[in-house]
XYZ file of C-alpha atoms in Angstrom:
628
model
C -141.917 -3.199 102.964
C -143.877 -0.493 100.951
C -140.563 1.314 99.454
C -139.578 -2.539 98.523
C -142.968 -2.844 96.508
C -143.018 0.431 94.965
C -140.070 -0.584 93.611
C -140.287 -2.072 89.340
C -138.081 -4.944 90.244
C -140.926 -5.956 92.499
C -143.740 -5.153 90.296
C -141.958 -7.724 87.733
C -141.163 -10.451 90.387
C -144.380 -12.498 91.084
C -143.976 -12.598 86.952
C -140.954 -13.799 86.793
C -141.388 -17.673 87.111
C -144.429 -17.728 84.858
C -141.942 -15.632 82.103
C -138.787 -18.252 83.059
C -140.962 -21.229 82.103
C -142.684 -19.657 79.174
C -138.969 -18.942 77.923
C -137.842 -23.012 78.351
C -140.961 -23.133 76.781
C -140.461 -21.725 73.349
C -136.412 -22.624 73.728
C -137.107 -26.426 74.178
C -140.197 -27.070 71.638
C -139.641 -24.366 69.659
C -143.427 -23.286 70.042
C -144.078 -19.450 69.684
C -147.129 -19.512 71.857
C -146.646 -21.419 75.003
C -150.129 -20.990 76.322
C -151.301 -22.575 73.186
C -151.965 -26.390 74.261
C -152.225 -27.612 70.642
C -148.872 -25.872 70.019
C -147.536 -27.728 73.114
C -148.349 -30.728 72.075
C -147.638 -31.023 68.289
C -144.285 -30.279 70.249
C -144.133 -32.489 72.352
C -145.511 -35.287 70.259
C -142.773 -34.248 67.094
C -140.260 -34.556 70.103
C -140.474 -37.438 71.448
C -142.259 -39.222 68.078
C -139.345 -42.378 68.678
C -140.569 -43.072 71.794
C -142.585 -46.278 72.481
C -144.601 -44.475 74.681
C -145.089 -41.662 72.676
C -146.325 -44.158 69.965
C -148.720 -46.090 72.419
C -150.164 -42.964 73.642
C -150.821 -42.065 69.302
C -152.095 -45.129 69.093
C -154.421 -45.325 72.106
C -156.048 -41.897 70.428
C -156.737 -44.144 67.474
C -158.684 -47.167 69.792
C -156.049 -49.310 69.877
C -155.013 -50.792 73.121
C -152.156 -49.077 74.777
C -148.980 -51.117 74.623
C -145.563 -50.771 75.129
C -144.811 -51.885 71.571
C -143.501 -49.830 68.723
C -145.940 -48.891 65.945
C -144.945 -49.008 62.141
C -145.287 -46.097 60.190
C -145.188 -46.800 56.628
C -142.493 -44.194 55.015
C -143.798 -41.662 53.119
C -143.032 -42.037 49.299
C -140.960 -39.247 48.123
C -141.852 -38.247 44.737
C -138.728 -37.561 42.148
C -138.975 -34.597 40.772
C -137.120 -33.054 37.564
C -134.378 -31.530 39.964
C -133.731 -34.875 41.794
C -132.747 -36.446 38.470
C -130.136 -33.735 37.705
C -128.871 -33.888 40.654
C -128.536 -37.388 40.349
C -126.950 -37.020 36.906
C -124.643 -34.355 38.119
C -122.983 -36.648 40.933
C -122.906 -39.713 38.948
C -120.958 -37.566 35.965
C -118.785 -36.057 39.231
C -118.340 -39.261 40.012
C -116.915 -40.545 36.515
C -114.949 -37.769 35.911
C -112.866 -38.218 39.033
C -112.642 -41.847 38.824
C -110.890 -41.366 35.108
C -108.970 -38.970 36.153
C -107.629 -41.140 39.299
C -107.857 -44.513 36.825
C -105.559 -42.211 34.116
C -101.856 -43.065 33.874
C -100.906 -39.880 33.300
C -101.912 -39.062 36.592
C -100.240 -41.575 38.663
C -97.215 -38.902 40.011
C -100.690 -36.417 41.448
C -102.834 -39.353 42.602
C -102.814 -38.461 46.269
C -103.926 -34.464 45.219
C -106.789 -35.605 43.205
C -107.803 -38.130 45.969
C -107.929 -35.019 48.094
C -110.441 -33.300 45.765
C -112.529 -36.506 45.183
C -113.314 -36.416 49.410
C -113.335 -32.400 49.221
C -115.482 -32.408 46.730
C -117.967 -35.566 47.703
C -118.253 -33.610 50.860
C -118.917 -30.342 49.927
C -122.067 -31.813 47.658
C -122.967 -33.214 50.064
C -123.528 -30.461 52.162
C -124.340 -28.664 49.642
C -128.146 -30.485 49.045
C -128.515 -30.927 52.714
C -128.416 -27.205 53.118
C -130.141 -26.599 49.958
C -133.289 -28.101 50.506
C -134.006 -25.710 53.133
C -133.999 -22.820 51.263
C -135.795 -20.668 53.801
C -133.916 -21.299 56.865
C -130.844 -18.292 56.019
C -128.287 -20.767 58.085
C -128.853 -23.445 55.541
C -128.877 -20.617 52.320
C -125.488 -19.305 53.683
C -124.333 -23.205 53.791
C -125.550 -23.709 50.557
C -124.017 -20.753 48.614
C -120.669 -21.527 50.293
C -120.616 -25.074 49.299
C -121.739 -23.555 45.506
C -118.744 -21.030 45.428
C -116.339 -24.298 46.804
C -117.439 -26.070 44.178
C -116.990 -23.325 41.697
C -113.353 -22.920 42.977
C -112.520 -26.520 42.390
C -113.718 -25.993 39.153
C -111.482 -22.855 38.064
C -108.528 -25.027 39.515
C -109.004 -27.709 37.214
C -109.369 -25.956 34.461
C -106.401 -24.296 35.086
C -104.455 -27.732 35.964
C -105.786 -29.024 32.625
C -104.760 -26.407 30.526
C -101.452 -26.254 31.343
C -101.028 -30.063 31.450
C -102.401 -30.521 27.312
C -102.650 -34.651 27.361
C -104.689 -34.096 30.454
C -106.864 -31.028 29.478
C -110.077 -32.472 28.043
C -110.131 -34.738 31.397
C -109.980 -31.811 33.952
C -112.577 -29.899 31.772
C -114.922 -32.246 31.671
C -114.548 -32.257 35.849
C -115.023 -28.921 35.521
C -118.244 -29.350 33.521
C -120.061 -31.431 35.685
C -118.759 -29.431 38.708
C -120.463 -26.391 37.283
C -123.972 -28.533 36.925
C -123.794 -29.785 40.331
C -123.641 -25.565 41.297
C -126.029 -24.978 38.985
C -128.824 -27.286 40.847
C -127.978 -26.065 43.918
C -128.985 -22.907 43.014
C -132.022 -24.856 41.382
C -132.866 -26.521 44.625
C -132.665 -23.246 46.761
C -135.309 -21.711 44.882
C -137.143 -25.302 44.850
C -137.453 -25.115 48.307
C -138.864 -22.043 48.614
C -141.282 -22.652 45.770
C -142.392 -26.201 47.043
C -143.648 -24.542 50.766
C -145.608 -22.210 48.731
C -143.420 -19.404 49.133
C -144.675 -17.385 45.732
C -146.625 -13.984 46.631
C -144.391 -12.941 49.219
C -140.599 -11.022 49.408
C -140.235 -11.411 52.946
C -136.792 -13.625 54.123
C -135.780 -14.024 58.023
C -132.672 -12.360 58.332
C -132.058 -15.183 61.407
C -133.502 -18.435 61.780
C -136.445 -18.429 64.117
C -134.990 -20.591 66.711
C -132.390 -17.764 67.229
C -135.175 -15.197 67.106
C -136.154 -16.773 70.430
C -133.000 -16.668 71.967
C -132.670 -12.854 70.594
C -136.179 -12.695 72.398
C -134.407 -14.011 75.717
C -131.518 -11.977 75.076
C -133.538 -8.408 75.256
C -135.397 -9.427 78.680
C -132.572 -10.303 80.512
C -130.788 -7.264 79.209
C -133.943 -5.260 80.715
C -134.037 -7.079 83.917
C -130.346 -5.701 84.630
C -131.863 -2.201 84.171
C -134.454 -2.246 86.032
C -133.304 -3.762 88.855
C -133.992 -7.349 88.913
C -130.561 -8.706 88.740
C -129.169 -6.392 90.657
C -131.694 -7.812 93.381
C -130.567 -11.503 93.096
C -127.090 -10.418 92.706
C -126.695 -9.129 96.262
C -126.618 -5.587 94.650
C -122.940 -4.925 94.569
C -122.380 -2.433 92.301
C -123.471 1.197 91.869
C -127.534 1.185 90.608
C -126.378 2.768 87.320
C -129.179 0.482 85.748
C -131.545 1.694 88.202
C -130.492 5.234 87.403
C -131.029 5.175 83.958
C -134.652 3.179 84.389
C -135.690 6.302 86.477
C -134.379 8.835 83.870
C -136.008 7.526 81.042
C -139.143 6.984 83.095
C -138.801 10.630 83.897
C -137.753 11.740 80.065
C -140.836 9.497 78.402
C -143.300 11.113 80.874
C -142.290 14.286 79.993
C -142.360 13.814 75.753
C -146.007 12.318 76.029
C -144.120 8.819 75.130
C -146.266 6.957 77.272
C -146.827 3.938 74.749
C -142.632 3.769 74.670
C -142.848 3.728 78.458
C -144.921 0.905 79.248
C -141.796 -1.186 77.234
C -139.797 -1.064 80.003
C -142.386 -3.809 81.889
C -140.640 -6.875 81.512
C -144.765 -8.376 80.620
C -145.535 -6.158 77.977
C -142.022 -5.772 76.294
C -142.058 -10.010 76.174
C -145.663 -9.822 74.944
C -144.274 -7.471 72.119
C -141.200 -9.384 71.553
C -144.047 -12.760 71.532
C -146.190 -11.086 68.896
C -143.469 -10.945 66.831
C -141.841 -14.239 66.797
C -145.402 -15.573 66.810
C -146.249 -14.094 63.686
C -143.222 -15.918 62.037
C -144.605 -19.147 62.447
C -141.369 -21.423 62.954
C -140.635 -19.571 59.789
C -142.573 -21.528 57.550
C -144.103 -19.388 54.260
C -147.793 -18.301 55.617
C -145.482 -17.018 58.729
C -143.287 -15.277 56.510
C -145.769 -13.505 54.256
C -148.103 -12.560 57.627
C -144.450 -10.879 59.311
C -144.088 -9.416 55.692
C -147.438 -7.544 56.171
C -147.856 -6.973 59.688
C -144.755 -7.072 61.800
C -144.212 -3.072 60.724
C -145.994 -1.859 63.909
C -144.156 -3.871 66.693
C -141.084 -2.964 65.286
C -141.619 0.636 64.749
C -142.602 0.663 68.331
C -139.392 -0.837 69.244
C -137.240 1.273 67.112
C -138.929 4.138 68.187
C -138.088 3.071 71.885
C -134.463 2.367 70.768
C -133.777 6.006 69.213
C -135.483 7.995 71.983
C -133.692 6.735 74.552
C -130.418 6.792 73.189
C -128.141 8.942 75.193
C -130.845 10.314 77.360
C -129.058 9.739 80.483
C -126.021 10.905 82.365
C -123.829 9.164 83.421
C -123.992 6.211 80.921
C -125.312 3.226 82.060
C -123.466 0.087 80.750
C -126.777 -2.094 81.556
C -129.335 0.532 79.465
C -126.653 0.469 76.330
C -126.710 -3.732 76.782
C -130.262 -3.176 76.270
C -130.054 -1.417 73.536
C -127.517 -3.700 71.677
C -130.162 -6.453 72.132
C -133.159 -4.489 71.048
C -131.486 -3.490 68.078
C -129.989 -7.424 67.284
C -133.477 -8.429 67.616
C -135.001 -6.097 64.911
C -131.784 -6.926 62.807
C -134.060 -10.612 62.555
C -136.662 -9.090 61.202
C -134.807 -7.318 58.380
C -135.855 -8.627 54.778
C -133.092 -10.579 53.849
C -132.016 -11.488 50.030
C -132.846 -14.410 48.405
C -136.419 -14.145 46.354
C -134.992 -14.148 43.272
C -133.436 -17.861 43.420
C -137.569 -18.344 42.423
C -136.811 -16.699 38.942
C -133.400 -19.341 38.542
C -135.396 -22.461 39.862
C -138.683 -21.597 38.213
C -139.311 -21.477 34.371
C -140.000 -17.580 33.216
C -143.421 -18.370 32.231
C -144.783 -19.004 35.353
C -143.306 -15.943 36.599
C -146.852 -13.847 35.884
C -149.057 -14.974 38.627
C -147.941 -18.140 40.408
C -144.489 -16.521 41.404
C -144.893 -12.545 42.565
C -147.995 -10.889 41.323
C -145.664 -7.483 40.976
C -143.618 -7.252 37.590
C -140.408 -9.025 37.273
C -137.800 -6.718 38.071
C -134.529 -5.250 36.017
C -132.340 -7.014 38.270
C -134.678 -10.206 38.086
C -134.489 -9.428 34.357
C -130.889 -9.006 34.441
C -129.930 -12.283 36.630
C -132.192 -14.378 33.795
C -130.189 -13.446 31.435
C -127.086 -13.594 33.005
C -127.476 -17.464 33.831
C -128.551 -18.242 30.134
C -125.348 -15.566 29.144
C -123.078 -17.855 31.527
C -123.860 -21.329 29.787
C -123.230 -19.748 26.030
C -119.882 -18.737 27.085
C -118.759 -21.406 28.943
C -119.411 -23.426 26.201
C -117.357 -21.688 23.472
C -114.608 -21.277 26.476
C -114.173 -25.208 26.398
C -113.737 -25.291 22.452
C -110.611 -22.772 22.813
C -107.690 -25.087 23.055
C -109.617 -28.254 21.923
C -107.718 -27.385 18.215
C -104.433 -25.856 19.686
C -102.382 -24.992 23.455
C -100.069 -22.670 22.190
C -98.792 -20.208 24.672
C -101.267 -17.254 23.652
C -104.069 -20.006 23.012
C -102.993 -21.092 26.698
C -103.044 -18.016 28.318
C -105.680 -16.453 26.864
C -107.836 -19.528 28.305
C -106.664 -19.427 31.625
C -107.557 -15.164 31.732
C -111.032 -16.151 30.045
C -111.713 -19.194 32.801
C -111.006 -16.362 35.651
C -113.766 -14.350 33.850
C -115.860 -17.451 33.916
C -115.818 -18.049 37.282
C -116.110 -14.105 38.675
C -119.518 -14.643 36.253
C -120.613 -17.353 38.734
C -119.388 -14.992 41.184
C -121.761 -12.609 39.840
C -124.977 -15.188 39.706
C -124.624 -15.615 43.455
C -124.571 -11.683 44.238
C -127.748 -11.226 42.300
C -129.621 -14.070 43.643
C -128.811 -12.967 47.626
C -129.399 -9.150 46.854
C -133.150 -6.963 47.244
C -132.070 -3.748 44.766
C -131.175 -2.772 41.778
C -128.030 -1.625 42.522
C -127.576 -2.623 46.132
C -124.358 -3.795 47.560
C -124.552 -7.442 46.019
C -124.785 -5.804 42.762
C -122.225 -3.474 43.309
C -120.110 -6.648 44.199
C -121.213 -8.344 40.948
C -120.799 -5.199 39.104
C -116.764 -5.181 40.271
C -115.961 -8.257 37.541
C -117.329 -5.871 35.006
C -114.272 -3.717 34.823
C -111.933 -7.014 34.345
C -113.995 -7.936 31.539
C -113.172 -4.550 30.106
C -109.371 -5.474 30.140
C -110.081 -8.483 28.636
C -111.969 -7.333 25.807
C -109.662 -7.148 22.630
C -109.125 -3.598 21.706
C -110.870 -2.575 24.997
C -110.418 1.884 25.109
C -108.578 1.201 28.421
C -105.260 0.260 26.888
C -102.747 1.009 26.412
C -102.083 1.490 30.545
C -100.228 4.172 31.507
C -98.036 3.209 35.066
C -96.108 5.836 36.926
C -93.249 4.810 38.516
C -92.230 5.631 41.840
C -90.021 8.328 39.878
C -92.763 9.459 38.363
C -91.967 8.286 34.889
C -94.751 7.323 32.602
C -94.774 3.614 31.191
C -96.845 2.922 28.744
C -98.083 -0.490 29.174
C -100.186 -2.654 26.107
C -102.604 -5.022 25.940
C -100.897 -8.663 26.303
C -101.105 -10.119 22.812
C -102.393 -13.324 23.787
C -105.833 -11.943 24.262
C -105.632 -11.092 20.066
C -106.748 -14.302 20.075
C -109.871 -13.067 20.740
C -110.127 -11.120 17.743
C -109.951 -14.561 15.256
C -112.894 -15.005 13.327
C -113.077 -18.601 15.403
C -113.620 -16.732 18.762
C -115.343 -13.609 18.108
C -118.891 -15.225 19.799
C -116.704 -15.008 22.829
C -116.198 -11.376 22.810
C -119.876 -10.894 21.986
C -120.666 -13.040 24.953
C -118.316 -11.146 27.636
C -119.715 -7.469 26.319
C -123.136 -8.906 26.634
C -121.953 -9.486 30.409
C -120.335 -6.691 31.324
C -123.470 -4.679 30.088
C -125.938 -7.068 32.231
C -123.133 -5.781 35.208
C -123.105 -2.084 34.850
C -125.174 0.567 32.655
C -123.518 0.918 29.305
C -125.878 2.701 27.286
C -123.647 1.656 24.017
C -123.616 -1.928 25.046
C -125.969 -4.605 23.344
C -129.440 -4.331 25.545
C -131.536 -0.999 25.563
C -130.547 0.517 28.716
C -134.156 0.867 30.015
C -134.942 -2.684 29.581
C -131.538 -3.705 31.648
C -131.315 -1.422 34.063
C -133.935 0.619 36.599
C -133.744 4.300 34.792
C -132.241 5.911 37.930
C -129.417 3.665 37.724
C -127.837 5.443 33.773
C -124.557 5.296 33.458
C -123.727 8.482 34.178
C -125.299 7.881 37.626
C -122.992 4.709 37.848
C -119.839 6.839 36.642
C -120.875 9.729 39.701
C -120.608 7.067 42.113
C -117.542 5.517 41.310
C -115.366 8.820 40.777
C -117.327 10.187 43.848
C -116.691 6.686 45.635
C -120.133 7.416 47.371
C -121.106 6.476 50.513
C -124.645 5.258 49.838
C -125.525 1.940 48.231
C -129.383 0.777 47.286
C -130.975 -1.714 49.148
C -129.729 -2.436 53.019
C -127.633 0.400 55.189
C -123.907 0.195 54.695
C -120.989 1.793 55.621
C -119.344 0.911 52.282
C -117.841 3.412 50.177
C -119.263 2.441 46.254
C -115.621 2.719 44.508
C -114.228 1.134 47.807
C -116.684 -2.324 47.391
C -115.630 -2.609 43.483
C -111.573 -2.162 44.661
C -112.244 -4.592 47.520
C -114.285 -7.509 45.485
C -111.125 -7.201 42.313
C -108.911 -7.571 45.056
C -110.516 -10.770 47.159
C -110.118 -12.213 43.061
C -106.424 -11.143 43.143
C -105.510 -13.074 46.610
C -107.568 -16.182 45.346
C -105.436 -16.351 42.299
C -102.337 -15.878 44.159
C -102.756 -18.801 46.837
C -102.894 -20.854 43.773
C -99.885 -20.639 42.530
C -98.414 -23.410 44.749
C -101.292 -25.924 43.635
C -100.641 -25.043 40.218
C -97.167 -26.191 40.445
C -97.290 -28.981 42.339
C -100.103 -30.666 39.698
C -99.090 -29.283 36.239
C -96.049 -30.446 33.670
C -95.124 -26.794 33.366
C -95.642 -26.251 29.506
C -96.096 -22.523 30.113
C -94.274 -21.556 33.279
C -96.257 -20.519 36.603
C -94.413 -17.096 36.208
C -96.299 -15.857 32.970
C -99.523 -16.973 34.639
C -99.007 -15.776 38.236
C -95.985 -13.761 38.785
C -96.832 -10.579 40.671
C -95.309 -7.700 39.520
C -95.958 -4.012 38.363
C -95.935 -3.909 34.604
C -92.544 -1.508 33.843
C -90.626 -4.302 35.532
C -88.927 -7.403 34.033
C -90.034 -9.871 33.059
C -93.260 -9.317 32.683
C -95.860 -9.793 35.099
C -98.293 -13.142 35.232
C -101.556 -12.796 33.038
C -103.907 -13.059 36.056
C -102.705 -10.303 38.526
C -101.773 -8.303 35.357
C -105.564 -8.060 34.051
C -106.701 -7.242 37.801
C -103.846 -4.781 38.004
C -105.618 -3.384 34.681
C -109.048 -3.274 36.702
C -107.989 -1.891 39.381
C -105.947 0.903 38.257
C -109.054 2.053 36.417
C -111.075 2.672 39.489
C -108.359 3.927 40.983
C -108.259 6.773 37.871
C -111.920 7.026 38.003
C -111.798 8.125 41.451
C -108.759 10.775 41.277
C -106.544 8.230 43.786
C -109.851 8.448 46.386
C -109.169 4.856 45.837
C -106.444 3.754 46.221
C -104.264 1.182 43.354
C -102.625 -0.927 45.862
C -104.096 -4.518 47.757
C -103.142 -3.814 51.592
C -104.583 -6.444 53.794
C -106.170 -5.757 56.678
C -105.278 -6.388 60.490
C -107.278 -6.569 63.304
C -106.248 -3.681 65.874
C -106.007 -4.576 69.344
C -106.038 -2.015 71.826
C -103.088 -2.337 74.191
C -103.316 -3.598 77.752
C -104.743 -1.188 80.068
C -101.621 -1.057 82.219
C -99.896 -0.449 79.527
C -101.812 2.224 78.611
C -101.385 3.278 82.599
C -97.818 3.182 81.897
C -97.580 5.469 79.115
C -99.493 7.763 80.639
C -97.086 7.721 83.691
C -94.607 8.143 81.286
C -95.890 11.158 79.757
C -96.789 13.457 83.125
């Protein structure tokens, strides 16, 4: 009896109901402190609010008699606020633009596609707000800025329907329009709903949504009780004690390093009283929670990363149940991780207000740079729809369709910014990828002409198409202005139209940007990755490649054909005949500039990627057999 209590597992047990209910606890009612009666039974009361009980009990408190009938709540009036009318606006103009187009004549033979869209699209903005007005849950942000980019395809596709089907052009822009100012209040009501909970001072975002933070919580315990023994208990103890092995060795190894404070985590009491401070502190992850995790959650989790790191690969052999724990610990403190997303305060709230109300720090070069970019994004959409408003030649044509791609990778762009923490951080590298296909767009751009080698090693030289001279007319210059303001608000270009130390942090020059692309290095601002810098630009031109190319099929099924899908899609290298589509051609452009930058480090081509399964084990038995 005395070797069973000396044992942990039974130092933990007389816990372990009091820690199972405390755990249904916070899981059910979604209360951080279950000891807390008032938390318990705000709970319980926002739980079960419907119930007629419920509401006789509320009213009872109030000195009415207790009744079994319901009670009428009057509904809270909702004030309208500047957002809610454009968002109103923006469906009812979605709305009208559909209907026309399905009313149109000249639509009759693609009714059934563009009845598609209308539910598609009715669906996805509607998803869109639901998701948007919770701005700090990062479920609903994710939701949101998917049902943005959705949009933003749909968008791209109609402008690319209209322009190649001229009595039907001005129609499918103006779809496209309002489609870009229903994305544009999403964006607006993200950062509304940050700023209406009060969420100004702080930079602090929950990587995870607290109610997972509580199952993360319940994840970490139950990893520990298979280490120390608890499981193993209830289990009928089965297997080897590998778990119990490795709790002994680290007990052992901690004692010995003076780790004591690391030591006393391996209680299943004090590690869930850790874990407990922690989620407590986030509040339900409303924005005093935030900004108090912000400021004071840096000691529980140093403790716990400190615990992770020393005890990695301390004992021998490896214990499947210590690296389990592990894997949790470290999925916990992933939660607490500041996540992207304070700068959809600078797109939803005016600039003035910046000083003071929103961040009491300065606004930042990226801030600076994402301002501008939105205000740089309506100016050249605009002149984009006046293109082929006065002609649809073929250059006219394809120089639109090339210029509409650029639109949308700006969008593209927008969303990067707004989710990233850094100046140059993975996001922005991301955003920063569009900026070398707005250099091949550029009329007289330094990198044409192209020169492709062949696989017999024969140099082509290959031009700038001609369509984009259209470009250089004295109607459309604002548009190159526009696009080289972009590309410089993308990547340093100290000869481009801002200052450079206005634009951009001064560790990020261009020479710094230049050193990481021909180096293709392996670190990136802002969160860890394992992303290569070259490697992220290569990958996000190549994502925009695919995209195009699942178009193609859409593109004929909806269009008259007045400039054939080849010269806008066909995908081929540019020595061969005929000559390749506009879209892949300008990527091709892009591409094979990083790939030059980085001495073939990067390489030119698109390969997809597979997932690798390893082969069956008696397989691998088998070849083994084989091989003795």
């Amino acid at each position: 009896m005395s070797t069973y209590a000396s044992t942990p597992a039974a130092a933990a047990a007389p816990n372990s109901t009091a820690l199972a209910i405390d755990t249904l606890i916070r899981r059910e009612l979604k209360v951080g402190d279950p000891k807390d009666p008032q938390q318990v039974a705000r709970a319980l009361a926002e739980r079960y609010q419907g119930d007629l009980r419920a509401q006789a009990i509320s009213g009872e408190a109030k000195g009415l008699p207790f009744l079994n009938t319901p009670i009428l709540r009057a509904p809270e009036q909702r004030t309208q606020t500047a957002s809610d009318v454009d968002l109103d606006q923006a469906r009812e103009d979605v709305n009208i633009d559909l209907d026309h187009l399905l009313r149109d004549n000249l639509t009759k033979d693609m009714r059934p596609e563009l009845e598609g869209w209308q539910s598609v699209i009715q669906r996805s903005i509607d998803e869109g707000v639901a998701a948007a007005r919770y701005g700090l849950d990062p479920h609903r942000r994710d939701t949101a800025f998917a049902m943005r980019r959705q949009l933003g395809e749909y968008a791209r596709l109609a402008r690319l329907v209209g322009v190649l089907t001229p009595a039907l052009n001005r129609s499918f822009r103006d779809l496209a329009i309002s489609l870009d100012e229903v994305s544009s209040v999403l964006l607006v009501l993200l950062g509304e709903s940050m700023a209406n909970l009060g969420f100004s001072g702080g930079r602090f975002l929950l990587q995870a949504p607290y109610a997972e933070l509580q199952a993360r919580r319940d994840a970490v315990l139950n990893a520990l009780r298979q280490v120390d023994g608890v499981s193993a208990m209830v289990g009928g103890n089965e297997t080897w004690p590998r778990g119990l092995r490795a709790y002994r060795q680290l007990s052992t190894v901690l004692e010995a390093r003076g780790q004591g404070d690391l030591r006393s985590l391996m209680n299943e009491a004090e590690l869930g009283r850790t874990l407990d401070e922690l989620v407590q502190l986030a509040s339900g992850g409303t924005p005093h929670g935030l900004r108090a995790v912000g400021a004071t959650a840096w000691a529980p989790l140093n403790r716990l990363q400190r615990f992770v790191q020393t005890t990695l690969r301390q004992v021998a052999p490896a214990s499947h149940e210590l690296a389990t724990l592990h894997e949790a610990l470290l999925l916990f403190l992933e939660g607490f991780v500041p996540a992207g997303g304070f700068r959809l305060l600078r797109v939803a709230r005016p600039t003035v207000l910046n000083y003071g109300l929103y961040g009491t720090a300065n606004v930042t070069a990226a801030e600076r740079r994402l301002i501008e970019l939105v205000n740089r994004r309506g100016t050249l959409a605009r002149a984009l729809d006046c293109l082929t408003q006065c002609a649809c030649d073929r250059d006219t044509v394809l120089a639109q369709i090339a210029l509409d791609s650029v639109l949308q990778d700006i969008d593209r762009a927008v969303d990067y910014y707004c989710l990233g923490d850094a100046d140059l951080g993975l996001p922005e590298v991301r955003a920063a990828a569009f900026s070398h296909l707005i250099d091949a767009v550029l009329p007289g751009a330094p990198m044409w002409p192209w020169n492709w080698l062949d696989d017999n090693n024969v140099v082509h030289p290959v031009q700038q198409p001609a369509y984009l001279n259209v470009l250089a007319a004295p109607a459309t210059v604002q548009i190159g202005v526009e696009l080289a303001a972009v590309r410089d608000l993308l990547r340093p270009n100290p000869i481009g139209v801002y200052p450079q130390a206005f634009w951009w942090d001064p560790a990020n020059t261009r020479a710094v940007y230049d050193a990481n692309v021909a180096s293709n290095n392996a670190w990136l601002g802002g969160a860890p990755s394992a992303l290569r810098f070259a490697q992220v630009l290569h990958d996000e031109l190549c994502l925009q490649r695919d995209t195009d190319q699942q178009w193609r099929a859409v593109i004929e099924q909806m269009t008259t054909g007045c400039v054939p899908a080849d010269e806008v899609f066909r995908d081929c290298l540019p020595p061969a005949q005929p000559r390749p589509g506009c879209l892949p051609h300008l990527v091709d452009r892009a591409l094979d500039d990083i790939d030059a930058r980085t001495n073939g480090a990067v390489s030119f081509a698109c390969t997809p990627e597979e997932p690798v399964l390893p082969p069956h084990f008696e397989e691998s038995l088998n070849n083994i057999a084989q091989q003795i």
